Short mmCIF file of C-alpha atoms and ligand atoms in Angstrom, two decimals:
data_model
loop_
_atom_site.label_atom_id
_atom_site.label_comp_id
_atom_site.label_asym_id
_atom_site.label_seq_id
_atom_site.Cartn_x
_atom_site.Cartn_y
_atom_site.Cartn_z
CA MET A 627 5.90 4.56 -52.06
CA LYS A 628 8.39 6.71 -53.97
CA LYS A 629 10.83 5.12 -56.36
CA SER A 630 14.59 5.30 -55.74
CA TYR A 631 16.36 7.99 -57.68
CA GLU A 632 19.34 7.89 -59.99
CA LYS A 633 20.74 10.84 -61.90
CA PRO A 634 19.14 10.93 -65.36
CA PHE A 635 21.42 10.38 -68.30
CA ILE A 636 21.23 9.75 -71.97
CA LYS A 637 24.06 8.51 -74.09
CA LYS A 638 24.39 8.11 -77.81
CA ILE A 639 25.11 4.51 -78.74
CA GLN A 640 28.44 4.48 -80.50
CA VAL A 641 30.09 1.21 -81.27
CA GLY A 642 33.67 1.02 -80.06
CA LEU A 643 33.55 4.21 -78.02
CA MET A 644 34.69 2.73 -74.75
CA ASN A 645 37.61 0.93 -76.35
CA LYS A 646 39.17 4.23 -77.24
CA PHE A 647 39.58 5.09 -73.60
CA GLY A 648 41.14 1.86 -72.51
CA ALA A 649 40.45 0.00 -69.34
CA ALA A 650 39.51 1.86 -66.21
CA TYR A 651 42.59 2.44 -64.10
CA GLY A 652 42.89 0.47 -60.92
CA ARG A 653 40.43 0.10 -58.10
CA HIS A 654 38.13 3.02 -57.87
CA ILE A 655 37.16 3.28 -54.23
CA ARG A 656 39.46 4.57 -51.50
CA SER A 657 37.70 5.35 -48.26
CA GLU A 658 40.88 5.56 -46.23
CA ILE A 659 44.62 6.05 -46.41
CA ASP A 660 46.62 3.82 -44.07
CA GLY A 661 43.52 3.29 -41.97
CA VAL A 662 42.64 6.97 -41.60
CA PRO A 663 39.25 7.71 -43.19
CA VAL A 664 39.34 10.24 -46.01
CA ALA A 665 36.39 11.96 -44.30
CA GLU A 666 38.44 12.43 -41.14
CA LEU A 667 41.39 13.84 -43.07
CA THR A 668 39.24 16.41 -44.86
CA ALA A 669 37.34 17.27 -41.68
CA ARG A 670 40.61 18.02 -39.90
CA TYR A 671 42.74 19.50 -42.66
CA GLY A 672 40.30 20.68 -45.33
CA SER A 673 40.45 20.05 -49.05
CA PRO A 674 42.56 19.86 -51.07
CA VAL A 675 45.14 18.17 -48.88
CA PHE A 676 48.26 16.17 -49.69
CA VAL A 677 48.65 13.03 -47.62
CA PHE A 678 51.94 11.12 -47.31
CA SER A 679 52.30 7.68 -45.83
CA GLU A 680 55.37 7.06 -43.69
CA ARG A 681 54.79 3.34 -43.83
CA ARG A 682 54.59 3.21 -47.61
CA LEU A 683 57.71 5.35 -47.95
CA ARG A 684 59.75 3.19 -45.58
CA ASP A 685 58.47 -0.04 -47.14
CA ARG A 686 59.35 1.21 -50.59
CA TYR A 687 62.85 2.24 -49.57
CA GLN A 688 63.46 -1.07 -47.85
CA SER A 689 62.29 -3.14 -50.77
CA ILE A 690 64.29 -1.20 -53.35
CA HIS A 691 67.34 -1.19 -51.11
CA GLN A 692 66.93 -4.93 -50.61
CA ALA A 693 66.67 -5.52 -54.37
CA PHE A 694 70.10 -3.94 -54.89
CA ALA A 695 71.86 -4.80 -51.65
CA SER A 696 71.11 -8.49 -52.14
CA ARG A 697 72.87 -8.38 -55.52
CA TYR A 698 75.89 -6.15 -54.98
CA PRO A 699 78.01 -5.77 -51.85
CA ASN A 700 78.47 -2.01 -51.81
CA VAL A 701 75.29 -0.02 -52.46
CA ASN A 702 74.43 3.46 -51.32
CA PHE A 703 71.22 5.43 -51.89
CA SER A 704 71.26 9.20 -51.95
CA TRP A 705 67.94 11.00 -51.73
CA SER A 706 67.24 13.26 -54.70
CA TYR A 707 66.07 16.40 -52.92
CA LYS A 708 64.37 18.01 -55.88
CA THR A 709 61.93 15.10 -56.08
CA ASN A 710 60.53 16.01 -52.68
CA TYR A 711 62.42 18.11 -50.15
CA LEU A 712 59.85 18.23 -47.40
CA ASP A 713 61.75 17.92 -44.13
CA ALA A 714 59.60 15.01 -42.96
CA VAL A 715 60.05 13.04 -46.19
CA CYS A 716 63.82 13.66 -46.28
CA ALA A 717 64.17 12.78 -42.59
CA ILE A 718 62.40 9.46 -43.07
CA LEU A 719 64.72 8.53 -45.93
CA HIS A 720 67.80 9.73 -44.04
CA GLN A 721 66.73 7.61 -41.07
CA GLU A 722 66.47 4.68 -43.44
CA GLY A 723 70.07 5.30 -44.46
CA GLU A 724 69.96 7.55 -47.51
CA GLY A 725 72.38 10.42 -48.01
CA ALA A 726 71.29 13.63 -49.75
CA GLU A 727 71.65 14.39 -53.45
CA VAL A 728 71.31 18.12 -54.05
CA VAL A 729 71.52 20.34 -57.12
CA SER A 730 71.62 23.84 -55.67
CA GLU A 731 72.97 25.71 -52.67
CA LEU A 732 69.37 25.97 -51.46
CA GLU A 733 68.96 22.21 -51.39
CA TYR A 734 72.43 21.85 -49.91
CA GLN A 735 71.56 24.22 -47.08
CA LYS A 736 68.25 22.46 -46.50
CA ALA A 737 70.00 19.10 -46.10
CA ARG A 738 72.62 20.55 -43.74
CA ARG A 739 69.96 22.29 -41.67
CA LEU A 740 68.15 18.98 -41.32
CA GLY A 741 71.33 17.47 -39.86
CA VAL A 742 72.89 15.69 -42.83
CA PRO A 743 76.69 15.94 -42.59
CA GLY A 744 78.47 17.36 -45.63
CA SER A 745 80.23 14.04 -46.12
CA GLU A 746 76.86 12.43 -46.84
CA ILE A 747 75.85 14.95 -49.47
CA ILE A 748 76.29 14.53 -53.21
CA TYR A 749 76.38 17.88 -54.96
CA ASN A 750 75.26 17.68 -58.61
CA GLY A 751 73.88 20.06 -61.18
CA PRO A 752 74.95 22.51 -63.88
CA TYR A 753 74.85 25.60 -61.67
CA LYS A 754 76.93 25.54 -58.55
CA THR A 755 77.93 28.90 -57.12
CA MET A 756 81.53 29.56 -56.09
CA ASP A 757 80.55 30.01 -52.45
CA SER A 758 78.59 26.79 -52.36
CA LEU A 759 81.44 24.86 -54.01
CA LYS A 760 83.77 26.15 -51.37
CA THR A 761 81.43 25.13 -48.56
CA ALA A 762 80.86 21.73 -50.14
CA VAL A 763 84.60 21.09 -50.44
CA GLN A 764 85.25 22.19 -46.86
CA GLU A 765 82.46 20.02 -45.53
CA GLY A 766 83.61 16.98 -47.46
CA ALA A 767 80.69 16.64 -49.89
CA THR A 768 80.94 14.53 -53.03
CA ILE A 769 80.94 16.88 -56.00
CA ASN A 770 80.17 15.69 -59.52
CA ILE A 771 81.48 18.18 -62.06
CA ASP A 772 79.12 19.17 -64.86
CA HIS A 773 81.28 21.25 -67.23
CA PHE A 774 84.76 22.63 -67.90
CA ASP A 775 84.07 25.95 -66.17
CA GLU A 776 83.34 24.06 -62.99
CA ILE A 777 86.78 22.43 -63.21
CA TYR A 778 88.30 25.92 -63.15
CA ASP A 779 86.06 26.96 -60.26
CA LEU A 780 86.99 23.92 -58.20
CA GLU A 781 90.67 24.37 -58.92
CA GLU A 782 90.37 27.87 -57.57
CA VAL A 783 88.66 26.56 -54.44
CA ALA A 784 91.41 23.95 -54.01
CA LYS A 785 94.05 26.61 -54.47
CA GLY A 786 92.41 28.84 -51.86
CA LEU A 787 92.31 25.96 -49.39
CA GLU A 788 95.85 24.92 -50.31
CA ARG A 789 95.00 21.30 -50.74
CA GLN A 790 93.95 18.75 -53.32
CA VAL A 791 90.27 17.99 -53.69
CA LYS A 792 88.61 14.73 -54.66
CA VAL A 793 85.96 15.12 -57.35
CA GLY A 794 83.70 13.09 -59.61
CA ILE A 795 82.62 13.91 -63.13
CA ARG A 796 79.25 13.52 -64.70
CA LEU A 797 79.08 11.72 -68.04
CA ASN A 798 76.42 11.64 -70.70
CA MET A 799 76.27 8.84 -73.23
CA ASP A 800 74.17 6.89 -75.66
CA THR A 801 72.34 4.11 -73.81
CA GLY A 802 69.62 3.67 -76.40
CA ILE A 803 67.30 5.98 -74.47
CA SER A 804 65.60 8.71 -76.38
CA PRO A 805 65.71 11.59 -75.90
CA GLN A 806 69.35 11.28 -74.94
CA TRP A 807 70.22 13.70 -72.13
CA THR A 808 73.29 15.46 -73.53
CA ARG A 809 73.15 18.77 -71.75
CA PHE A 810 74.57 17.57 -68.44
CA GLY A 811 78.12 16.46 -67.90
CA PHE A 812 80.75 15.47 -70.43
CA ASN A 813 79.93 13.41 -73.48
CA LEU A 814 81.54 10.00 -73.51
CA GLU A 815 81.44 8.97 -77.16
CA SER A 816 82.86 12.25 -78.49
CA GLY A 817 85.93 11.97 -76.28
CA GLN A 818 84.93 15.01 -74.26
CA ALA A 819 84.84 12.99 -71.04
CA LEU A 820 88.41 11.82 -71.54
CA ASP A 821 89.45 15.39 -72.32
CA ALA A 822 87.92 16.44 -69.01
CA VAL A 823 89.95 13.82 -67.17
CA LYS A 824 93.15 14.90 -68.92
CA ARG A 825 92.40 18.48 -67.98
CA LEU A 826 91.80 17.49 -64.33
CA VAL A 827 95.02 15.53 -64.20
CA SER A 828 97.08 18.31 -65.73
CA GLY A 829 95.73 20.84 -63.21
CA LYS A 830 97.04 18.63 -60.35
CA ARG A 831 94.67 20.16 -57.81
CA LEU A 832 91.70 17.85 -58.37
CA ILE A 833 91.74 14.09 -57.94
CA LEU A 834 89.15 12.18 -59.86
CA ASN A 835 87.61 9.40 -57.77
CA GLY A 836 84.11 8.86 -59.13
CA ILE A 837 81.86 8.80 -62.13
CA HIS A 838 78.27 9.92 -62.32
CA CYS A 839 75.67 9.37 -65.00
CA HIS A 840 71.92 10.03 -64.93
CA ILE A 841 70.61 8.69 -68.21
CA GLY A 842 67.09 10.12 -68.01
CA THR A 843 63.91 9.67 -66.07
CA PHE A 844 61.10 7.11 -66.05
CA ILE A 845 63.34 4.63 -67.87
CA LEU A 846 61.21 1.67 -68.89
CA ASP A 847 64.06 -0.47 -70.20
CA PRO A 848 66.35 -2.03 -67.57
CA GLN A 849 68.86 -2.82 -70.34
CA ALA A 850 69.52 0.92 -70.75
CA TYR A 851 71.11 0.77 -67.30
CA SER A 852 73.25 -2.21 -68.23
CA ARG A 853 74.53 -0.30 -71.23
CA ALA A 854 75.28 2.71 -69.02
CA ILE A 855 77.05 0.57 -66.42
CA THR A 856 79.10 -1.19 -69.10
CA LYS A 857 80.29 2.12 -70.48
CA MET A 858 80.97 3.58 -67.05
CA VAL A 859 83.04 0.60 -65.96
CA GLU A 860 85.02 0.60 -69.22
CA PHE A 861 85.66 4.30 -68.85
CA SER A 862 86.74 4.00 -65.24
CA TYR A 863 89.31 1.31 -66.09
CA GLN A 864 90.50 3.35 -69.05
CA VAL A 865 91.13 6.24 -66.64
CA GLU A 866 92.71 3.95 -64.05
CA ASP A 867 95.08 2.40 -66.57
CA ALA A 868 96.05 5.68 -68.18
CA PHE A 869 96.35 7.92 -65.13
CA GLY A 870 96.50 5.62 -62.11
CA LEU A 871 93.23 7.04 -60.75
CA LYS A 872 90.99 4.62 -58.89
CA MET A 873 87.23 5.15 -59.17
CA GLU A 874 85.76 4.73 -55.71
CA TYR A 875 82.17 5.09 -56.81
CA LEU A 876 79.93 4.68 -59.82
CA ASP A 877 76.84 6.84 -59.45
CA ILE A 878 74.07 5.74 -61.79
CA GLY A 879 71.73 8.66 -60.93
CA GLY A 880 67.97 8.19 -60.77
CA GLY A 881 65.46 7.39 -63.48
CA LEU A 882 63.72 4.30 -62.13
CA PRO A 883 59.99 4.56 -62.87
CA SER A 884 57.23 4.80 -60.29
CA GLU A 885 53.94 2.96 -60.67
CA ASN A 886 52.40 5.93 -62.35
CA ARG A 887 50.95 6.04 -65.83
CA LEU A 888 52.81 8.25 -68.28
CA LYS A 889 50.63 10.09 -70.76
CA GLY A 890 50.67 8.30 -74.08
CA ILE A 891 51.13 4.89 -72.49
CA TYR A 892 47.79 3.14 -72.33
CA LEU A 893 48.95 -0.05 -70.70
CA SER A 894 48.36 -0.12 -66.99
CA PRO A 895 51.49 0.35 -64.87
CA ASP A 896 51.62 -3.25 -63.67
CA VAL A 897 52.02 -4.31 -67.30
CA ALA A 898 54.13 -1.43 -68.63
CA ILE A 899 56.60 -1.06 -65.78
CA PRO A 900 59.18 -3.77 -65.16
CA PRO A 901 59.58 -4.84 -61.51
CA MET A 902 62.39 -3.22 -59.52
CA ASP A 903 64.14 -6.59 -59.36
CA ASP A 904 64.65 -6.45 -63.13
CA TYR A 905 66.48 -3.14 -62.81
CA ALA A 906 68.52 -4.34 -59.85
CA GLU A 907 69.45 -7.44 -61.76
CA ALA A 908 70.38 -5.57 -64.94
CA ILE A 909 72.53 -3.09 -63.00
CA CYS A 910 74.17 -5.44 -60.51
CA ASN A 911 74.77 -8.35 -62.87
CA THR A 912 76.39 -6.06 -65.39
CA LEU A 913 78.56 -4.58 -62.67
CA LEU A 914 79.67 -7.95 -61.39
CA SER A 915 80.43 -9.22 -64.85
CA LYS A 916 82.38 -6.14 -65.96
CA LEU A 917 84.31 -5.24 -62.81
CA ARG A 918 87.79 -6.67 -62.25
CA PRO A 919 88.08 -9.31 -59.52
CA ASN A 920 87.80 -7.94 -56.00
CA ASP A 921 86.95 -4.48 -57.20
CA PHE A 922 83.66 -3.27 -55.70
CA PRO A 923 83.36 0.49 -56.10
CA THR A 924 80.34 1.96 -54.32
CA LEU A 925 77.25 1.77 -56.46
CA ILE A 926 75.31 4.96 -55.81
CA LEU A 927 71.65 5.39 -56.74
CA GLU A 928 69.90 8.73 -56.62
CA SER A 929 66.42 7.34 -57.14
CA GLY A 930 63.74 9.99 -56.85
CA ARG A 931 60.29 9.32 -58.17
CA THR A 932 60.33 5.56 -57.69
CA MET A 933 61.01 6.03 -53.98
CA VAL A 934 58.36 8.56 -53.07
CA ASP A 935 55.66 8.69 -55.74
CA GLU A 936 53.41 5.97 -54.28
CA ALA A 937 53.68 7.40 -50.77
CA GLY A 938 51.75 10.52 -51.78
CA PHE A 939 48.01 11.12 -52.28
CA LEU A 940 46.03 14.24 -52.98
CA ILE A 941 42.47 14.45 -51.70
CA THR A 942 40.33 16.85 -53.71
CA THR A 943 36.67 17.81 -53.88
CA THR A 944 34.35 18.41 -56.82
CA HIS A 945 33.08 21.95 -56.90
CA ALA A 946 30.93 22.04 -60.03
CA SER A 947 29.94 19.89 -62.92
CA LYS A 948 29.70 20.89 -66.53
CA ARG A 949 28.46 19.49 -69.78
CA LEU A 950 30.78 20.63 -72.56
CA PRO A 951 29.53 21.46 -76.09
CA ASP A 952 30.87 18.18 -77.42
CA ASP A 953 28.59 16.43 -74.94
CA SER A 954 31.42 15.36 -72.68
CA ARG A 955 31.16 15.64 -68.93
CA ALA A 956 33.55 17.77 -66.93
CA TYR A 957 34.04 18.69 -63.30
CA VAL A 958 35.76 21.60 -61.61
CA ILE A 959 37.75 20.38 -58.62
CA ASP A 960 39.57 22.32 -55.93
CA ALA A 961 43.15 21.44 -56.91
CA GLY A 962 44.70 22.04 -60.30
CA VAL A 963 48.07 22.03 -61.99
CA ASN A 964 49.10 24.63 -59.41
CA ALA A 965 49.24 21.80 -56.87
CA LEU A 966 49.68 18.84 -59.21
CA PHE A 967 52.47 19.80 -61.53
CA THR A 968 52.94 16.22 -62.66
CA ALA A 969 49.47 16.28 -64.24
CA PHE A 970 51.37 17.45 -67.32
CA TRP A 971 53.09 14.03 -67.56
CA TYR A 972 50.84 11.54 -65.86
CA ASN A 973 47.37 10.07 -66.00
CA PHE A 974 46.91 9.58 -62.29
CA ARG A 975 44.86 6.94 -60.60
CA VAL A 976 41.60 8.63 -59.62
CA GLU A 977 39.63 7.05 -56.78
CA LEU A 978 36.31 7.89 -55.17
CA GLU A 979 35.83 8.04 -51.44
CA LYS A 980 32.69 5.93 -51.80
CA ASP A 981 30.79 4.09 -54.44
CA ILE A 982 28.44 6.24 -56.48
CA PRO A 983 25.74 4.57 -58.57
CA GLY A 984 24.96 5.60 -62.11
CA PRO A 985 26.35 5.28 -65.58
CA HIS A 986 30.06 5.77 -66.03
CA GLU A 987 31.28 8.09 -68.73
CA PRO A 988 34.60 9.66 -69.74
CA CYS A 989 35.10 12.90 -67.85
CA THR A 990 37.55 15.76 -67.80
CA LEU A 991 38.69 17.08 -64.44
CA PHE A 992 39.49 20.77 -64.48
CA GLY A 993 41.38 22.49 -61.71
CA PRO A 994 40.17 25.71 -60.07
CA LEU A 995 42.44 28.05 -62.02
CA CYS A 996 40.97 30.43 -64.53
CA MET A 997 43.44 29.17 -67.11
CA ASN A 998 42.82 26.93 -70.08
CA ILE A 999 45.81 24.72 -69.29
CA ASP A 1000 44.41 23.71 -65.92
CA VAL A 1001 43.41 20.15 -66.74
CA VAL A 1002 44.21 17.64 -64.01
CA ALA A 1003 42.92 14.58 -65.83
CA ASP A 1004 40.98 13.79 -68.94
CA GLN A 1005 39.02 10.80 -70.10
CA VAL A 1006 38.65 9.43 -66.61
CA ILE A 1007 35.70 7.05 -66.52
CA LEU A 1008 33.50 8.19 -63.64
CA PRO A 1009 29.90 7.89 -62.46
CA PRO A 1010 27.86 11.09 -62.07
CA LEU A 1011 29.52 12.93 -59.20
CA PRO A 1012 27.44 15.04 -56.84
CA ARG A 1013 28.94 18.34 -55.77
CA GLY A 1014 31.30 17.83 -52.83
CA THR A 1015 32.45 14.36 -53.91
CA ARG A 1016 35.98 13.52 -52.74
CA LEU A 1017 38.37 12.34 -55.43
CA ILE A 1018 41.71 10.89 -54.40
CA PHE A 1019 44.63 11.21 -56.81
CA SER A 1020 47.72 9.03 -56.69
CA PRO A 1021 50.61 8.48 -57.03
CA VAL A 1022 51.53 12.13 -56.45
CA GLY A 1023 54.48 11.93 -54.05
CA ALA A 1024 57.19 12.89 -56.55
CA TYR A 1025 57.89 16.33 -57.99
CA ASN A 1026 54.60 17.93 -56.93
CA VAL A 1027 55.34 19.43 -53.54
CA THR A 1028 58.56 20.88 -54.94
CA GLN A 1029 57.30 22.14 -58.29
CA TRP A 1030 53.88 23.33 -57.13
CA MET A 1031 53.07 26.93 -57.77
CA GLN A 1032 51.62 29.67 -55.69
CA PHE A 1033 49.47 30.78 -58.59
CA ILE A 1034 45.89 32.05 -58.21
CA ARG A 1035 45.39 29.78 -55.20
CA SER A 1036 47.74 29.17 -52.33
CA ARG A 1037 49.38 25.87 -51.59
CA PRO A 1038 47.39 23.30 -49.60
CA ALA A 1039 48.40 21.60 -46.37
CA ILE A 1040 50.45 18.41 -46.27
CA VAL A 1041 49.76 15.67 -43.77
CA LEU A 1042 51.87 12.66 -42.87
CA ILE A 1043 50.25 9.49 -41.61
CA ASN A 1044 52.93 8.17 -39.31
CA ASN A 1045 53.89 4.57 -38.68
CA GLU A 1046 51.36 4.31 -35.85
CA GLY A 1047 48.61 5.36 -38.24
CA PHE A 1048 48.14 8.86 -36.84
CA PRO A 1049 47.94 11.88 -39.14
CA GLU A 1050 50.22 14.81 -38.37
CA ILE A 1051 50.52 18.06 -40.26
CA ILE A 1052 53.98 18.42 -41.83
CA ARG A 1053 53.35 21.60 -43.79
CA GLU A 1054 50.63 24.09 -43.08
CA ALA A 1055 48.39 25.42 -45.82
CA GLU A 1056 49.64 28.74 -47.15
CA GLY A 1057 47.54 31.90 -47.17
CA LEU A 1058 47.63 35.58 -48.05
CA GLU A 1059 50.45 36.20 -45.60
CA ASP A 1060 52.75 33.86 -47.52
CA LEU A 1061 51.88 35.65 -50.73
CA ILE A 1062 52.66 39.16 -49.53
CA GLN A 1063 55.31 38.82 -46.86
CA ARG A 1064 58.22 39.56 -49.23
CA GLU A 1065 56.51 42.40 -51.05
CA ARG A 1066 57.30 46.07 -50.47
CA LEU A 1067 54.96 48.75 -51.79
CA PRO A 1068 56.83 51.99 -52.59
CA LYS A 1069 55.43 54.95 -50.62
CA HIS A 1070 54.13 56.84 -53.64
CA LEU A 1071 52.00 53.85 -54.62
CA LYS A 1072 50.06 53.61 -51.39
CA LEU A 1073 46.38 53.80 -52.18
CA SER A 1074 45.10 55.54 -49.06
CA MET B 479 8.80 19.44 -79.57
CA ASN B 480 8.08 17.78 -82.90
CA LYS B 481 11.29 15.88 -82.73
CA LEU B 482 10.42 14.48 -79.33
CA SER B 483 7.06 13.21 -80.41
CA SER B 484 8.64 11.14 -83.15
CA LEU B 485 11.13 9.43 -80.84
CA ALA B 486 10.64 5.73 -80.29
CA LEU B 487 11.15 4.56 -76.71
CA ASN B 488 11.09 1.23 -74.96
CA GLU B 489 11.01 0.20 -71.32
CA GLU B 490 14.70 -0.78 -71.31
CA GLY B 491 15.69 2.80 -72.00
CA PHE B 492 16.42 2.40 -75.67
CA VAL B 493 15.68 5.58 -77.61
CA PHE B 494 15.58 5.75 -81.40
CA ASP B 495 15.49 8.95 -83.39
CA PRO B 496 13.96 8.04 -86.79
CA THR B 497 14.95 11.33 -88.45
CA THR B 498 18.69 10.82 -87.94
CA GLY B 499 18.84 7.09 -87.37
CA ASN B 500 20.73 7.68 -84.12
CA SER B 501 20.01 5.50 -81.16
CA PHE B 502 20.55 6.29 -77.50
CA THR B 503 20.43 4.62 -74.17
CA THR B 504 18.93 6.24 -71.12
CA ASN B 505 17.99 5.23 -67.59
CA ASP B 506 14.65 5.15 -65.75
CA ILE B 507 14.61 8.78 -64.77
CA GLY B 508 15.81 9.86 -68.20
CA LEU B 509 13.00 7.84 -69.72
CA SER B 510 10.45 9.47 -67.39
CA ILE B 511 11.69 12.95 -68.28
CA ILE B 512 11.48 12.25 -72.01
CA ARG B 513 7.93 10.94 -71.52
CA TYR B 514 6.95 14.11 -69.63
CA LEU B 515 8.44 16.22 -72.39
CA LYS B 516 6.47 14.26 -74.97
CA GLU B 517 3.37 15.03 -72.94
CA GLY B 518 4.26 18.70 -73.31
CA LYS B 519 5.18 19.36 -69.69
CA ASP B 520 7.54 22.27 -69.03
CA SER B 521 10.56 21.94 -66.76
CA GLU B 522 8.75 23.14 -63.65
CA GLU B 523 6.01 20.60 -64.10
CA ILE B 524 8.59 17.90 -64.74
CA LEU B 525 10.45 18.83 -61.59
CA ARG B 526 7.24 18.57 -59.57
CA SER B 527 6.47 15.16 -61.05
CA LEU B 528 9.99 13.93 -60.26
CA LEU B 529 9.65 15.07 -56.66
CA ASP B 530 6.29 13.32 -56.41
CA ASP B 531 7.53 10.07 -57.91
CA PHE B 532 11.10 9.75 -56.66
CA GLU B 533 13.09 9.80 -53.43
CA ILE B 534 15.06 12.98 -54.12
CA ASP B 535 15.50 16.54 -52.83
CA SER B 536 14.48 19.40 -55.07
CA ASP B 537 17.98 20.95 -55.37
CA THR B 538 19.52 17.79 -56.74
CA ALA B 539 16.57 17.05 -58.97
CA GLN B 540 16.70 20.54 -60.42
CA ARG B 541 20.41 20.42 -61.12
CA ASP B 542 20.13 16.99 -62.72
CA LEU B 543 17.17 18.07 -64.81
CA ILE B 544 19.02 21.12 -66.15
CA ASP B 545 21.95 18.90 -67.00
CA PHE B 546 19.77 16.29 -68.67
CA LEU B 547 17.96 18.85 -70.81
CA ALA B 548 21.37 20.18 -71.85
CA GLN B 549 22.32 16.69 -73.00
CA LEU B 550 19.11 16.39 -74.98
CA ARG B 551 19.89 19.70 -76.66
CA VAL B 552 23.40 18.56 -77.52
CA TYR B 553 21.88 15.54 -79.25
CA ARG B 554 19.36 17.84 -80.93
CA LEU B 555 16.50 15.85 -79.45
CA PHE B 556 15.00 18.86 -77.77
CA GLU B 557 14.97 22.60 -78.60
CA GLY B 558 12.92 24.03 -75.73
CA SER B 559 13.97 25.26 -72.32
C1 LIG C 1238 71.27 14.07 -61.18
C2 LIG C 1238 69.94 13.51 -60.86
N1 LIG C 1238 69.84 12.50 -59.96
C3 LIG C 1238 68.65 11.98 -59.62
C4 LIG C 1238 67.47 12.41 -60.18
C5 LIG C 1238 66.18 11.76 -59.78
O1 LIG C 1238 65.57 11.22 -60.87
P1 LIG C 1238 64.31 10.24 -60.80
O2 LIG C 1238 63.21 10.96 -60.11
O3 LIG C 1238 64.01 9.98 -62.24
O4 LIG C 1238 64.73 9.01 -60.07
C6 LIG C 1238 67.53 13.44 -61.14
C7 LIG C 1238 66.30 13.94 -61.78
O5 LIG C 1238 66.26 14.64 -62.75
C8 LIG C 1238 68.79 14.00 -61.49
O6 LIG C 1238 68.89 14.99 -62.39
#
């Protein structure tokens, strides 16, 4: 009778070693996503493959919407396209009732093409082309002005159309968040924001009707939002009293955290990240206490990562294992920072498709790129992984499938598990054709 | 080889290196491999013994053995190949 086998290991006994790496993150086995076995997903769509859950996305929207709508009478969510502008993801959120928040003519066009009317688009960002401003004005989009040059541009558009145009302005301010985002919009404390309003009023072509402020991203302190709201409300009444302009909306931007783990924060997300209700309470209570009686301007939220991050998974496969000179264990997997851009900010949850026996040790997970920076995760505590082991990364729904790179390897497929629990492809894997289709080789460089 | 012969082992997988004072923990298979090495077996002989004694295919056993020997080298417990 042969004895059962387990991968041999030897480990130096070092007191306190494990403490350095903190607690293992979350549950470690994930054999399915929304009832669809990981094995079935990889058999059908290969590896790596992004998987989005329609149910999780809708549930998340509904619960966040509920948190705010139950505390303030006039709430509107506008989907931040740059966070994830896959048609299927945008369409789900539009069906749920979100507008579109775009920051380029490309995103604007993508929203229009999907069927979002101009009047439900918020156009933000520091770089808006003349043509796109004109289109946005004609189609009734909400435009939040970023800088003085844009005031001139919009006045020219208004002049060309021979009518007045409603606009919002973006503010930046000290809310106690560091780093303070000062490069977008007009600074409040320096008086620049008031100067912008004066300039708008004197031009007579633009009518200010809203204020926008995005204080930063992954904000872990709900009170930062109360401070922002307080300043926005004070400013809007200052403008109303001085110029007779009524603010119809206060747009607080995005910035709510997802349940991801930021690098440098060793607490697990359920401890480090306040519940959404705390944010809703901080924002709505401040609004209700600062607004004048019977004044309920639309509260707009452009939440990005908090909405979609948890709806996304990436299934990957180990390709090789390595023992590094410092005795640490490493694996090469089939997706790297080319697919998972947010690996630069996050320590993802890493789950195994099935339980694997053997001693756990801290491991580094390298992507497939021949580049030193291609580290998807480090110090993940894992058992010895045979070649071909599936590793599931999450949450990866935000900022990856927009910022991913076609670099060394082409982009993987994206699958949506719909509300009925069936997987459907929503973006095909790219290949050589996608890489070369825009290239033109001059005649004299042809090699044969 | 000398180093290996001076290592103290016990059944629980505790390994003590008297020359450095370092201690290590290993599992059953690791313990078996260290014992074979102490007996002077080379890696091919060890592989054959593993296949005889354990429920494992030769590809996996070979990979794991290479990896384990690399770990021993990192700890300077073993100089051979
Ligand atoms: C103007 C604006 N709105 C919304 C967002 C979405 O932010 P988040 O993903 O932090 O919610 C961003 C992100 O940078 C932004 O710049």
